[in-house]
Tab-separated table of C-alpha atoms in Angstrom:
chain	number	residue	atom	x	y	z
A	870	UNK	CA	-0.161	0.319	-0.171
A	871	UNK	CA	2.680	2.229	0.368
A	872	UNK	CA	3.647	2.275	-3.565
A	873	UNK	CA	3.109	5.325	-4.197
A	874	UNK	CA	5.166	6.938	-1.720
A	875	UNK	CA	7.680	4.507	-2.568
A	876	UNK	CA	7.901	5.738	-5.605
A	877	UNK	CA	7.887	9.203	-5.473
A	878	UNK	CA	10.119	9.121	-2.319
A	879	UNK	CA	12.760	6.752	-4.597
A	880	UNK	CA	12.305	9.754	-7.288
A	881	UNK	CA	13.373	12.682	-5.035
A	882	UNK	CA	16.492	10.366	-3.433
A	883	UNK	CA	17.260	9.371	-7.116
A	884	UNK	CA	18.299	13.309	-7.981
A	885	UNK	CA	19.965	13.827	-4.907
A	886	UNK	CA	22.412	10.920	-4.898
A	887	UNK	CA	23.396	11.776	-8.693
A	888	UNK	CA	24.942	14.682	-7.272
A	889	UNK	CA	28.516	15.123	-6.254
A	890	UNK	CA	27.746	17.730	-3.411
A	891	UNK	CA	24.591	19.366	-1.359
A	892	UNK	CA	23.964	22.447	-0.482
A	893	UNK	CA	21.324	23.559	1.657
A	894	UNK	CA	19.661	24.320	-1.039
A	895	UNK	CA	19.348	21.169	-2.487
A	896	UNK	CA	18.270	19.658	0.617
A	897	UNK	CA	15.532	22.282	1.395
A	898	UNK	CA	14.259	21.653	-2.517
A	899	UNK	CA	14.552	17.848	-1.704
A	900	UNK	CA	12.812	18.093	1.508
A	901	UNK	CA	9.864	20.164	-0.438
A	902	UNK	CA	9.150	17.346	-2.525
A	903	UNK	CA	8.974	14.870	0.027
A	904	UNK	CA	6.638	17.038	2.079
A	905	UNK	CA	4.446	17.505	-0.871
A	906	UNK	CA	5.054	13.191	-1.128
A	907	UNK	CA	3.500	12.813	2.641
A	908	UNK	CA	1.229	15.098	2.040
A	909	UNK	CA	-0.293	13.430	-0.997
A	910	UNK	CA	-0.468	9.812	0.568
A	911	UNK	CA	-3.113	11.539	3.191
A	912	UNK	CA	-0.751	11.757	5.923
A	913	UNK	CA	-1.767	14.509	8.960
A	914	UNK	CA	-0.392	17.693	8.232
A	915	UNK	CA	1.333	18.299	11.619
A	916	UNK	CA	3.069	14.686	10.989
A	917	UNK	CA	4.669	15.899	7.502
A	918	UNK	CA	5.442	19.015	9.311
A	919	UNK	CA	7.386	17.458	12.293
A	920	UNK	CA	8.743	15.457	10.291
A	921	UNK	CA	10.652	17.302	7.492
A	922	UNK	CA	11.965	19.387	9.819
A	923	UNK	CA	13.372	16.989	12.117
A	924	UNK	CA	15.165	15.986	8.994
A	925	UNK	CA	15.412	19.618	7.483
A	926	UNK	CA	17.503	19.968	11.273
A	927	UNK	CA	19.744	16.508	11.075
A	928	UNK	CA	20.863	17.395	7.505
A	929	UNK	CA	22.317	20.930	6.809
A	930	UNK	CA	23.982	20.227	9.500
A	931	UNK	CA	27.691	20.103	9.233
A	932	UNK	CA	28.285	15.762	8.905
A	933	UNK	CA	26.275	15.851	5.989
A	934	UNK	CA	28.098	18.749	3.653
A	935	UNK	CA	31.622	16.888	4.702
A	936	UNK	CA	29.704	13.219	4.327
A	937	UNK	CA	31.701	11.472	1.079
A	938	UNK	CA	27.925	10.574	-0.589
A	939	UNK	CA	25.364	13.730	0.862
A	940	UNK	CA	22.895	12.423	-0.544
A	941	UNK	CA	23.096	8.394	0.761
A	942	UNK	CA	23.191	10.870	3.841
A	943	UNK	CA	19.720	12.185	3.166
A	944	UNK	CA	17.999	8.716	2.559
A	945	UNK	CA	19.867	7.189	5.641
A	946	UNK	CA	18.206	10.073	8.102
A	947	UNK	CA	14.752	9.952	6.113
A	948	UNK	CA	14.984	6.282	6.754
A	949	UNK	CA	15.969	6.741	10.781
A	950	UNK	CA	12.874	9.362	10.915
A	951	UNK	CA	10.751	7.319	8.709
A	952	UNK	CA	11.245	4.749	11.992
A	953	UNK	CA	11.214	6.726	14.591
A	954	UNK	CA	7.872	7.832	13.316
A	955	UNK	CA	6.489	4.010	13.408
A	956	UNK	CA	7.614	3.739	16.885
A	957	UNK	CA	11.323	2.658	17.132
A	958	UNK	CA	10.448	-1.215	18.663
A	959	UNK	CA	8.247	-3.956	18.034
A	960	UNK	CA	5.549	-3.473	20.456
A	961	UNK	CA	3.545	-7.593	20.307
A	962	UNK	CA	0.125	-8.038	22.313
A	963	UNK	CA	1.217	-8.826	25.791
A	964	UNK	CA	0.073	-11.489	27.209
A	965	UNK	CA	2.079	-10.997	30.856
A	966	UNK	CA	-0.815	-10.941	32.980
A	967	UNK	CA	-2.914	-13.928	35.570
A	968	UNK	CA	-5.008	-15.644	32.919
A	969	UNK	CA	-7.259	-15.913	30.765
A	970	UNK	CA	-4.991	-12.441	29.915
A	971	UNK	CA	-8.644	-10.790	28.150
A	972	UNK	CA	-8.235	-8.817	24.651
A	973	UNK	CA	-10.677	-6.359	24.192
A	974	UNK	CA	-11.124	-5.706	20.335
A	975	UNK	CA	-13.328	-1.793	19.397
A	976	UNK	CA	-12.598	-0.191	16.218
A	977	UNK	CA	-15.991	1.212	13.823
A	978	UNK	CA	-18.239	-0.781	11.862
A	979	UNK	CA	-16.656	-3.116	8.207
A	980	UNK	CA	-13.042	-1.936	9.484
A	981	UNK	CA	-11.840	-5.697	9.851
A	982	UNK	CA	-12.594	-5.926	13.318
A	983	UNK	CA	-14.248	-9.793	13.819
A	984	UNK	CA	-12.167	-11.261	10.916
A	985	UNK	CA	-9.120	-9.489	12.783
A	986	UNK	CA	-10.234	-11.207	16.144
A	987	UNK	CA	-10.065	-14.624	14.632
A	988	UNK	CA	-6.750	-14.089	12.847
A	989	UNK	CA	-5.799	-13.369	16.520
A	990	UNK	CA	-7.061	-16.207	17.694
A	991	UNK	CA	-5.340	-18.520	15.730
A	992	UNK	CA	-1.623	-17.439	16.446
A	993	UNK	CA	-2.307	-17.023	19.379
A	994	UNK	CA	-2.919	-20.777	19.442
A	995	UNK	CA	-1.258	-21.942	16.365
A	996	UNK	CA	2.370	-20.078	17.380
A	997	UNK	CA	2.186	-19.453	20.788
A	998	UNK	CA	0.149	-22.349	22.263
A	999	UNK	CA	-2.334	-20.448	23.823
A	1000	UNK	CA	-5.941	-21.931	24.507
A	1001	UNK	CA	-7.976	-19.136	23.037
A	1002	UNK	CA	-11.779	-18.561	23.886
A	1003	UNK	CA	-13.327	-16.050	21.551
A	1004	UNK	CA	-16.904	-13.958	21.801
A	1005	UNK	CA	-19.009	-11.690	20.177
A	1006	UNK	CA	-21.014	-8.738	22.243
A	1007	UNK	CA	-22.381	-7.298	18.598
A	1008	UNK	CA	-26.412	-7.860	19.317
A	1009	UNK	CA	-26.363	-4.946	16.373
A	1010	UNK	CA	-24.618	-6.224	13.105
A	1011	UNK	CA	-27.123	-8.972	11.598
A	1012	UNK	CA	-24.789	-12.593	12.320
A	1013	UNK	CA	-22.591	-11.127	13.934
A	1014	UNK	CA	-22.537	-12.932	16.768
A	1015	UNK	CA	-22.743	-16.254	13.722
A	1016	UNK	CA	-19.770	-15.177	11.950
A	1017	UNK	CA	-17.792	-14.959	14.511
A	1018	UNK	CA	-18.613	-18.140	15.557
A	1019	UNK	CA	-17.921	-20.215	12.067
A	1020	UNK	CA	-14.663	-18.622	11.668
A	1021	UNK	CA	-13.573	-20.544	14.994
A	1022	UNK	CA	-14.775	-23.567	13.358
A	1023	UNK	CA	-13.323	-22.506	10.557
A	1024	UNK	CA	-9.896	-22.020	12.522
A	1025	UNK	CA	-9.991	-24.595	15.169
A	1026	UNK	CA	-11.290	-21.828	18.317
A	1027	UNK	CA	-14.190	-21.647	21.027
A	1028	UNK	CA	-16.623	-19.505	21.120
A	1029	UNK	CA	-19.109	-18.774	23.260
A	1030	UNK	CA	-21.996	-19.785	23.710
A	1031	UNK	CA	-24.963	-17.712	22.174
A	1032	UNK	CA	-27.704	-17.158	24.049
A	1033	UNK	CA	-30.315	-14.286	22.361
A	1034	UNK	CA	-31.527	-11.366	23.702
A	1035	UNK	CA	-28.240	-11.146	25.945
A	1036	UNK	CA	-26.641	-7.766	26.458
A	1037	UNK	CA	-23.726	-6.727	25.189
A	1038	UNK	CA	-22.491	-6.050	29.222
A	1039	UNK	CA	-23.996	-9.579	29.936
A	1040	UNK	CA	-22.110	-11.413	27.165
A	1041	UNK	CA	-19.137	-10.253	28.712
A	1042	UNK	CA	-19.511	-11.178	32.180
A	1043	UNK	CA	-20.418	-14.569	31.391
A	1044	UNK	CA	-17.689	-14.922	29.117
A	1045	UNK	CA	-15.089	-14.551	31.861
A	1046	UNK	CA	-16.180	-16.635	33.731
A	1047	UNK	CA	-17.001	-19.295	30.712
A	1048	UNK	CA	-13.162	-18.874	30.504
A	1049	UNK	CA	-11.734	-19.208	33.836
A	1050	UNK	CA	-13.855	-22.245	34.028
A	1051	UNK	CA	-12.925	-23.796	31.313
A	1052	UNK	CA	-8.745	-23.288	31.569
A	1053	UNK	CA	-8.472	-21.042	28.875
A	1054	UNK	CA	-4.856	-18.436	28.094
A	1055	UNK	CA	-6.337	-16.215	26.377
A	1056	UNK	CA	-10.178	-14.178	26.371
A	1057	UNK	CA	-10.833	-12.257	23.136
A	1058	UNK	CA	-13.576	-9.505	23.215
A	1059	UNK	CA	-15.383	-8.856	20.149
A	1060	UNK	CA	-16.885	-5.725	20.155
A	1061	UNK	CA	-19.595	-4.234	18.494
A	1062	UNK	CA	-18.362	-1.649	15.344
A	1063	UNK	CA	-20.181	1.405	14.927
A	1064	UNK	CA	-21.076	3.204	11.947
A	1065	UNK	CA	-19.962	6.444	13.489
A	1066	UNK	CA	-18.915	8.421	17.003
A	1067	UNK	CA	-21.513	7.627	19.077
A	1068	UNK	CA	-22.103	8.407	22.532
A	1069	UNK	CA	-25.063	5.528	24.075
A	1070	UNK	CA	-22.059	2.698	21.515
A	1071	UNK	CA	-18.963	4.544	23.632
A	1072	UNK	CA	-20.668	4.225	26.768
A	1073	UNK	CA	-21.343	0.715	26.672
A	1074	UNK	CA	-18.071	0.609	25.023
A	1075	UNK	CA	-16.634	2.107	28.581
A	1076	UNK	CA	-18.967	-0.604	30.665
A	1077	UNK	CA	-17.752	-3.804	28.763
A	1078	UNK	CA	-13.903	-3.158	29.527
A	1079	UNK	CA	-15.431	-1.761	33.382
A	1080	UNK	CA	-16.740	-5.325	33.516
A	1081	UNK	CA	-14.121	-7.093	31.546
A	1082	UNK	CA	-11.271	-5.186	32.955
A	1083	UNK	CA	-9.005	-6.382	29.971
A	1084	UNK	CA	-5.370	-6.551	29.620
A	1085	UNK	CA	-5.265	-5.091	25.966
A	1086	UNK	CA	-8.061	-3.257	24.218
A	1087	UNK	CA	-6.780	-2.999	20.722
A	1088	UNK	CA	-8.021	-0.440	18.080
A	1089	UNK	CA	-9.022	-2.053	14.875
A	1090	UNK	CA	-8.593	0.612	12.018
A	1091	UNK	CA	-8.470	-0.172	8.169
A	1092	UNK	CA	-5.710	1.559	6.221
A	1093	UNK	CA	-7.731	2.808	3.940
A	1094	UNK	CA	-9.473	5.374	6.338
A	1095	UNK	CA	-6.624	8.501	5.965
A	1096	UNK	CA	-6.477	11.209	7.935
A	1097	UNK	CA	-9.685	10.131	9.135
A	1098	UNK	CA	-8.445	7.173	11.400
A	1099	UNK	CA	-5.926	9.641	13.853
A	1100	UNK	CA	-9.207	11.512	14.915
A	1101	UNK	CA	-10.797	7.896	15.215
A	1102	UNK	CA	-7.712	6.187	17.529
A	1103	UNK	CA	-7.948	9.594	19.112
A	1104	UNK	CA	-11.294	9.633	20.278
A	1105	UNK	CA	-11.545	5.632	20.855
A	1106	UNK	CA	-8.080	6.612	22.843
A	1107	UNK	CA	-10.295	8.855	25.290
A	1108	UNK	CA	-12.795	7.358	26.103
A	1109	UNK	CA	-10.981	3.617	26.727
A	1110	UNK	CA	-7.266	3.848	26.549
A	1111	UNK	CA	-6.660	2.076	23.637
A	1112	UNK	CA	-3.367	-0.135	24.406
A	1113	UNK	CA	-2.424	-0.563	20.876
A	1114	UNK	CA	-3.588	-0.642	16.981
A	1115	UNK	CA	-3.682	-3.158	14.982
A	1116	UNK	CA	-3.998	-1.700	10.924
A	1117	UNK	CA	-6.515	-4.240	8.480
A	1118	UNK	CA	-5.693	-3.142	4.855
A	1119	UNK	CA	-1.934	-3.312	4.369
A	1120	UNK	CA	-2.521	-5.038	1.178
A	1121	UNK	CA	-4.253	-3.057	-0.430
A	1122	UNK	CA	-3.991	0.578	-2.390
A	1123	UNK	CA	-4.319	2.516	0.334
A	1124	UNK	CA	-1.733	5.518	0.365
A	1125	UNK	CA	-0.004	4.633	3.661
A	1126	UNK	CA	-1.516	8.524	6.157
A	1127	UNK	CA	-3.070	5.823	8.769
A	1128	UNK	CA	0.189	4.182	9.846
A	1129	UNK	CA	2.215	6.964	9.597
A	1130	UNK	CA	-0.062	9.054	11.409
A	1131	UNK	CA	-1.439	7.489	14.203
A	1132	UNK	CA	1.374	6.095	15.662
A	1133	UNK	CA	2.995	9.423	15.784
A	1134	UNK	CA	-0.814	11.300	16.721
A	1135	UNK	CA	-1.623	9.322	19.495
A	1136	UNK	CA	1.501	7.733	21.167
A	1137	UNK	CA	0.559	4.218	21.022
A	1138	UNK	CA	2.295	1.031	19.155
A	1139	UNK	CA	0.434	-0.400	16.451
A	1140	UNK	CA	0.686	-3.815	17.213
A	1141	UNK	CA	-0.096	-6.130	14.514
A	1142	UNK	CA	-1.289	-5.237	10.316
A	1143	UNK	CA	-3.478	-7.453	8.372
A	1144	UNK	CA	-1.525	-8.195	5.175
A	1145	UNK	CA	-4.509	-10.113	3.457
A	1146	UNK	CA	-7.989	-12.601	3.340
A	1147	UNK	CA	-6.547	-15.442	4.797
A	1148	UNK	CA	-7.044	-16.316	8.573
A	1149	UNK	CA	-2.226	-15.850	8.325
A	1150	UNK	CA	-2.369	-12.906	7.054
A	1151	UNK	CA	-1.387	-11.530	10.211
A	1152	UNK	CA	2.461	-9.928	11.471
A	1153	UNK	CA	3.654	-8.031	14.067
A	1154	UNK	CA	4.511	-4.953	12.774
A	1155	UNK	CA	7.834	-3.587	12.838
A	1156	UNK	CA	9.464	-0.399	11.998
A	1157	UNK	CA	12.514	-0.993	10.208
A	1158	UNK	CA	10.880	-3.314	8.176
A	1159	UNK	CA	7.997	-0.108	6.840
A	1160	UNK	CA	10.641	2.284	6.981
A	1161	UNK	CA	13.063	-0.320	4.470
A	1162	UNK	CA	10.035	-1.293	2.317
A	1163	UNK	CA	8.908	2.524	1.442
A	1164	UNK	CA	12.356	3.999	1.163
A	1165	UNK	CA	12.027	0.512	-1.637
A	1166	UNK	CA	14.563	-2.018	0.239
A	1167	UNK	CA	12.999	-4.734	0.954
A	1168	UNK	CA	11.533	-7.162	3.342
A	1169	UNK	CA	13.881	-9.923	2.863
A	1170	UNK	CA	14.013	-9.700	6.521
A	1171	UNK	CA	9.854	-11.030	6.529
A	1172	UNK	CA	10.637	-13.114	3.369
A	1173	UNK	CA	12.650	-15.482	5.081
A	1174	UNK	CA	10.023	-15.562	8.089
A	1175	UNK	CA	6.767	-15.743	5.967
A	1176	UNK	CA	8.999	-18.776	3.907
A	1177	UNK	CA	9.696	-20.058	7.197
A	1178	UNK	CA	6.085	-20.522	8.444
A	1179	UNK	CA	4.309	-21.524	5.100
A	1180	UNK	CA	7.288	-24.209	3.614
A	1181	UNK	CA	6.533	-27.894	4.042
A	1182	UNK	CA	9.731	-28.416	4.941
A	1183	UNK	CA	9.842	-32.635	4.445
A	1184	UNK	CA	9.168	-31.562	0.633
A	1185	UNK	CA	11.835	-28.988	1.141
A	1186	UNK	CA	14.611	-31.252	2.319
A	1187	UNK	CA	13.432	-33.693	-1.039
A	1188	UNK	CA	13.859	-30.709	-3.114
A	1189	UNK	CA	17.187	-29.688	-2.163
A	1190	UNK	CA	19.041	-33.390	-2.579
A	1191	UNK	CA	17.471	-33.686	-5.584
A	1192	UNK	CA	18.813	-30.619	-7.221
A	1193	UNK	CA	22.056	-32.403	-5.331
A	1194	UNK	CA	21.182	-35.019	-7.809
A	1195	UNK	CA	20.549	-32.363	-10.534
A	1196	UNK	CA	17.163	-33.691	-11.747
A	1197	UNK	CA	14.325	-31.194	-11.931
A	1198	UNK	CA	11.009	-32.833	-14.157
A	1199	UNK	CA	7.641	-30.082	-14.302
A	1200	UNK	CA	6.773	-31.902	-10.697
A	1201	UNK	CA	9.433	-29.936	-9.525
A	1202	UNK	CA	8.461	-27.137	-11.147
A	1203	UNK	CA	4.584	-26.774	-9.962
A	1204	UNK	CA	5.704	-27.297	-6.368
A	1205	UNK	CA	7.674	-24.646	-7.031
A	1206	UNK	CA	4.707	-22.292	-8.665
A	1207	UNK	CA	2.632	-24.447	-5.453
A	1208	UNK	CA	5.561	-22.792	-2.999
A	1209	UNK	CA	4.944	-19.555	-4.195
A	1210	UNK	CA	1.272	-18.647	-4.149
A	1211	UNK	CA	1.941	-19.704	-0.843
A	1212	UNK	CA	4.456	-17.656	-0.152
A	1213	UNK	CA	2.110	-14.585	-1.647
A	1214	UNK	CA	2.155	-15.096	-4.804
A	1215	UNK	CA	4.296	-13.253	-7.390
A	1216	UNK	CA	3.914	-9.396	-6.527
A	1217	UNK	CA	4.106	-10.429	-2.511
A	1218	UNK	CA	7.341	-12.453	-3.345
A	1219	UNK	CA	8.631	-8.918	-5.650
A	1220	UNK	CA	7.526	-6.772	-2.855
A	1221	UNK	CA	9.915	-7.777	-0.323
A	1222	UNK	CA	12.944	-7.501	-2.764
A	1223	UNK	CA	14.895	-4.520	-2.175
A	1224	UNK	CA	15.359	-2.025	-4.782
A	1225	UNK	CA	12.015	-4.191	-6.894
A	1226	UNK	CA	10.169	-0.954	-7.136
A	1227	UNK	CA	13.376	0.334	-9.941
A	1228	UNK	CA	11.879	-2.567	-12.264
A	1229	UNK	CA	7.560	-2.677	-11.840
A	1230	UNK	CA	7.437	-0.528	-15.431
A	1231	UNK	CA	9.430	-3.692	-17.180
A	1232	UNK	CA	8.106	-6.738	-14.797
A	1233	UNK	CA	4.403	-5.464	-15.639
A	1234	UNK	CA	5.629	-5.097	-19.843
A	1235	UNK	CA	5.797	-8.438	-19.517
A	1236	UNK	CA	2.767	-9.005	-17.929
A	1237	UNK	CA	4.532	-10.324	-15.274
A	1238	UNK	CA	1.319	-11.184	-12.472
A	1239	UNK	CA	0.005	-14.865	-11.176
A	1240	UNK	CA	-2.627	-15.482	-14.431
A	1241	UNK	CA	1.264	-16.326	-15.753
A	1242	UNK	CA	2.041	-18.951	-13.117
A	1243	UNK	CA	-1.767	-19.919	-13.108
A	1244	UNK	CA	-1.334	-21.210	-16.859
A	1245	UNK	CA	1.404	-22.801	-16.260
A	1246	UNK	CA	0.152	-24.798	-13.024
A	1247	UNK	CA	-3.105	-25.371	-15.055
A	1248	UNK	CA	-0.432	-26.431	-18.245
A	1249	UNK	CA	1.114	-29.411	-16.079
A	1250	UNK	CA	-2.223	-30.477	-14.469
A	1251	UNK	CA	-3.016	-31.876	-18.315
A	1252	UNK	CA	-0.146	-33.431	-18.646
A	1253	UNK	CA	-0.183	-37.218	-17.905
A	1254	UNK	CA	2.720	-38.747	-14.978
A	1255	UNK	CA	4.590	-40.024	-17.442
A	1256	UNK	CA	5.258	-36.717	-19.483
A	1257	UNK	CA	5.639	-34.733	-15.993
A	1258	UNK	CA	8.650	-36.829	-15.698
A	1259	UNK	CA	9.944	-36.895	-18.850
A	1260	UNK	CA	9.485	-33.307	-20.970
A	1261	UNK	CA	11.348	-35.371	-24.137
A	1262	UNK	CA	7.978	-37.386	-24.557
A	1263	UNK	CA	6.373	-34.092	-25.795
A	1264	UNK	CA	5.904	-34.188	-28.950
A	1265	UNK	CA	3.578	-31.794	-31.350
A	1266	UNK	CA	0.506	-33.869	-30.849
A	1267	UNK	CA	1.451	-34.411	-27.234
A	1268	UNK	CA	1.595	-30.608	-26.786
A	1269	UNK	CA	-1.919	-29.915	-29.189
A	1270	UNK	CA	-3.345	-32.453	-26.419
A	1271	UNK	CA	-2.655	-30.607	-23.264
A	1272	UNK	CA	-3.076	-27.188	-24.863
A	1273	UNK	CA	-6.396	-28.037	-25.870
A	1274	UNK	CA	-7.007	-29.844	-21.551
A	1275	UNK	CA	-5.643	-26.492	-20.074
A	1276	UNK	CA	-7.327	-23.743	-22.484
A	1277	UNK	CA	-4.197	-22.212	-23.906
A	1278	UNK	CA	-1.613	-22.582	-26.345
A	1279	UNK	CA	1.173	-24.680	-28.206
A	1280	UNK	CA	3.258	-21.571	-27.521
A	1281	UNK	CA	3.064	-21.088	-24.503
A	1282	UNK	CA	3.456	-24.813	-23.552
A	1283	UNK	CA	6.618	-24.331	-25.253
A	1284	UNK	CA	7.858	-21.587	-23.212
A	1285	UNK	CA	7.031	-23.282	-20.713
A	1286	UNK	CA	9.417	-25.966	-21.435
A	1287	UNK	CA	11.882	-23.789	-22.711
A	1288	UNK	CA	11.636	-22.500	-18.521
A	1289	UNK	CA	12.327	-25.548	-17.120
A	1290	UNK	CA	14.669	-26.047	-19.276
A	1291	UNK	CA	17.359	-23.557	-18.302
A	1292	UNK	CA	15.589	-24.065	-14.445
A	1293	UNK	CA	16.763	-27.770	-14.899
A	1294	UNK	CA	19.645	-26.478	-15.837
A	1295	UNK	CA	20.386	-23.933	-13.204
A	1296	UNK	CA	20.209	-26.934	-11.709
A	1297	UNK	CA	22.725	-28.878	-11.893
A	1298	UNK	CA	25.338	-26.181	-12.138
A	1299	UNK	CA	24.393	-25.649	-8.416
A	1300	UNK	CA	27.024	-28.233	-7.603
A	1301	UNK	CA	29.552	-26.888	-9.540
A	1302	UNK	CA	32.549	-25.062	-7.686
A	1303	UNK	CA	31.006	-21.366	-8.794
A	1304	UNK	CA	27.867	-21.050	-7.066
A	1305	UNK	CA	27.659	-17.837	-5.353
A	1306	UNK	CA	27.287	-18.013	-2.193
A	1307	UNK	CA	25.278	-15.935	0.397
A	1308	UNK	CA	22.154	-13.416	0.248
A	1309	UNK	CA	23.549	-11.025	-2.007
A	1310	UNK	CA	24.958	-13.968	-4.253
A	1311	UNK	CA	21.322	-15.089	-4.352
A	1312	UNK	CA	19.754	-11.994	-5.402
A	1313	UNK	CA	22.245	-11.685	-7.437
A	1314	UNK	CA	22.232	-14.700	-9.259
A	1315	UNK	CA	18.282	-14.284	-9.130
A	1316	UNK	CA	17.635	-12.916	-12.723
A	1317	UNK	CA	20.084	-14.864	-14.317
A	1318	UNK	CA	24.192	-15.752	-14.771
A	1319	UNK	CA	24.831	-11.832	-16.165
A	1320	UNK	CA	24.171	-10.140	-12.909
A	1321	UNK	CA	21.504	-7.492	-11.879
A	1322	UNK	CA	18.985	-6.337	-14.472
A	1323	UNK	CA	19.111	-2.883	-14.941
A	1324	UNK	CA	18.036	-0.580	-11.483
A	1325	UNK	CA	18.658	-3.101	-9.307
A	1326	UNK	CA	20.789	-2.222	-6.510
A	1327	UNK	CA	24.249	-4.078	-7.010
A	1328	UNK	CA	25.836	-5.283	-3.632
A	1329	UNK	CA	29.409	-4.661	-4.726
A	1330	UNK	CA	28.222	-0.813	-5.462
A	1331	UNK	CA	25.816	-0.438	-1.605
A	1332	UNK	CA	27.319	1.613	0.610
A	1333	UNK	CA	29.578	-0.317	3.394
A	1334	UNK	CA	27.211	0.776	6.145
A	1335	UNK	CA	24.291	-0.358	5.102
A	1336	UNK	CA	25.297	-3.858	3.758
A	1337	UNK	CA	26.350	-3.696	7.880
A	1338	UNK	CA	22.660	-2.959	8.434
A	1339	UNK	CA	21.740	-5.586	6.849
A	1340	UNK	CA	23.650	-7.959	7.660
A	1341	UNK	CA	22.987	-6.867	11.396
A	1342	UNK	CA	19.764	-7.011	10.916
A	1343	UNK	CA	19.825	-10.678	9.511
A	1344	UNK	CA	21.779	-11.471	12.338
A	1345	UNK	CA	24.952	-12.031	10.251
A	1346	UNK	CA	24.000	-14.269	8.598
A	1347	UNK	CA	20.848	-16.848	7.287
A	1348	UNK	CA	19.792	-19.609	10.039
A	1349	UNK	CA	20.700	-22.913	9.274
A	1350	UNK	CA	18.128	-25.444	9.667
A	1351	UNK	CA	15.616	-23.636	7.347
A	1352	UNK	CA	14.178	-25.083	4.743
A	1353	UNK	CA	14.579	-25.172	0.934
A	1354	UNK	CA	19.076	-24.351	1.313
A	1355	UNK	CA	18.105	-21.229	2.520
A	1356	UNK	CA	21.312	-21.587	4.991
A	1357	UNK	CA	24.098	-22.049	2.135
A	1358	UNK	CA	22.049	-19.420	-0.548
A	1359	UNK	CA	18.717	-19.979	-1.850
A	1360	UNK	CA	15.118	-18.270	-0.638
A	1361	UNK	CA	13.793	-21.361	1.806
A	1362	UNK	CA	11.872	-23.733	-0.866
A	1363	UNK	CA	11.954	-21.733	-3.948
A	1364	UNK	CA	14.754	-24.317	-5.434
A	1365	UNK	CA	17.392	-22.562	-4.379
A	1366	UNK	CA	19.436	-19.051	-5.567
A	1367	UNK	CA	16.654	-17.742	-8.287
A	1368	UNK	CA	12.825	-17.906	-7.260
A	1369	UNK	CA	10.597	-19.928	-9.825
A	1370	UNK	CA	9.122	-19.231	-13.113
A	1371	UNK	CA	11.450	-16.464	-14.042
A	1372	UNK	CA	14.108	-18.471	-16.344
A	1373	UNK	CA	16.981	-17.355	-15.512
A	1374	UNK	CA	15.851	-13.349	-16.385
A	1375	UNK	CA	12.388	-10.956	-17.399
A	1376	UNK	CA	13.266	-11.633	-20.853
A	1377	UNK	CA	12.814	-15.281	-20.848
A	1378	UNK	CA	9.709	-14.169	-19.576
A	1379	UNK	CA	6.540	-15.663	-21.136
A	1380	UNK	CA	4.374	-12.779	-22.030
A	1381	UNK	CA	0.499	-12.369	-21.122
A	1382	UNK	CA	-1.731	-13.244	-24.012
A	1383	UNK	CA	-3.245	-10.421	-26.214
A	1384	UNK	CA	-7.648	-11.137	-25.863
């Protein structure tokens, strides 16, 4: 959702880094553009003024003007101030209290409060091994209580039985007693959403808090709300003293103003972000990683973490064993494409890769989207087991049959087979002595043997301080034992250094068929 802001800031900083020296006039001109970009991103005006003033005070000092690379110094200052605005550290949900720990969910109607309640419950139960009970206190919205019950069934989370006619405060009291008697670790109270800040509902919320005495009061806010989100957060904080914020629809096309404004204005930490519609699409809010993504530095760490959570380790180990033998058939390619879907598809992966924003036009021109990979999976699924394991069998008549069965053209099958051959050759080469090591080597290899494509940062040309920061963020080196040979320099579960389906370079990608 920070794409437009990232593009604007990226073009501003490109102009700065091309200059050998920067004057105070250059810095002020750049900050005027930064200010305009932040306002266009729907960030609260007070936050914008404070941000640009802090950057200016640091950027016009003697340290900057004497810097070898003053343009990079400005980028670093902006990066540091973005982190300061978003919050200096990750603040998780606090469960350090006597069980059952009550979490009270508040927010406007339609912000995704009920869905987020289920996501948090699933996360606490699967990742933190907590016994969780959910209770819906929404007696106004039709079928709201039933919605939470269905989500509980889907995610194997217990929900409080529905008793018709009970008031929200009565339900809260019953839920608290049920959680104690049932030996639950966490109780999640999903309160009624409201269409606007109205007094009766705010008073109801205050009464619920008095009865339930929650350890955390989490405000669920839609990231697309923009500057209105700031007033929303203020109003809820005044009445029920919120302890944290959960931002939903981070994967949407909003301008990012809510994330940058709410933390700065309210002083309350953003604890979680919803990055998709699936139950597992919930992440901790890492200010530094969000700042990296806004400035086009990518978010490799989050990609690695997501891969570690979603990739089947047994399948990854089996794939690694086949790679060592130089084996890679169409079944393996199909599995790699499936792994990409679990990681968020092509868009989800590329959004976390450093410098990828500068390649967006080239990628769009090639029609690089998940639709390509769905068609490729359909082609492979239309083959027989023997054809998948032995692609050499695919003659003209077989290709026609497969094209008819998958709803594609023979030309698309030929492109898929060419891509498979390129990847198979790469797998064989991985056993050689000339393989690059480490994550930077993996990124360098990802788009083919000719180095990084135009617009991508060359690790050898990067600022040493930035490389040091990245190495520190990665813990010095990639953790061993993760699936898919991650510690040997490849992205987990993706068959080594290259991302599946790229076919060696962007120029080798199949173009989107014309309608």
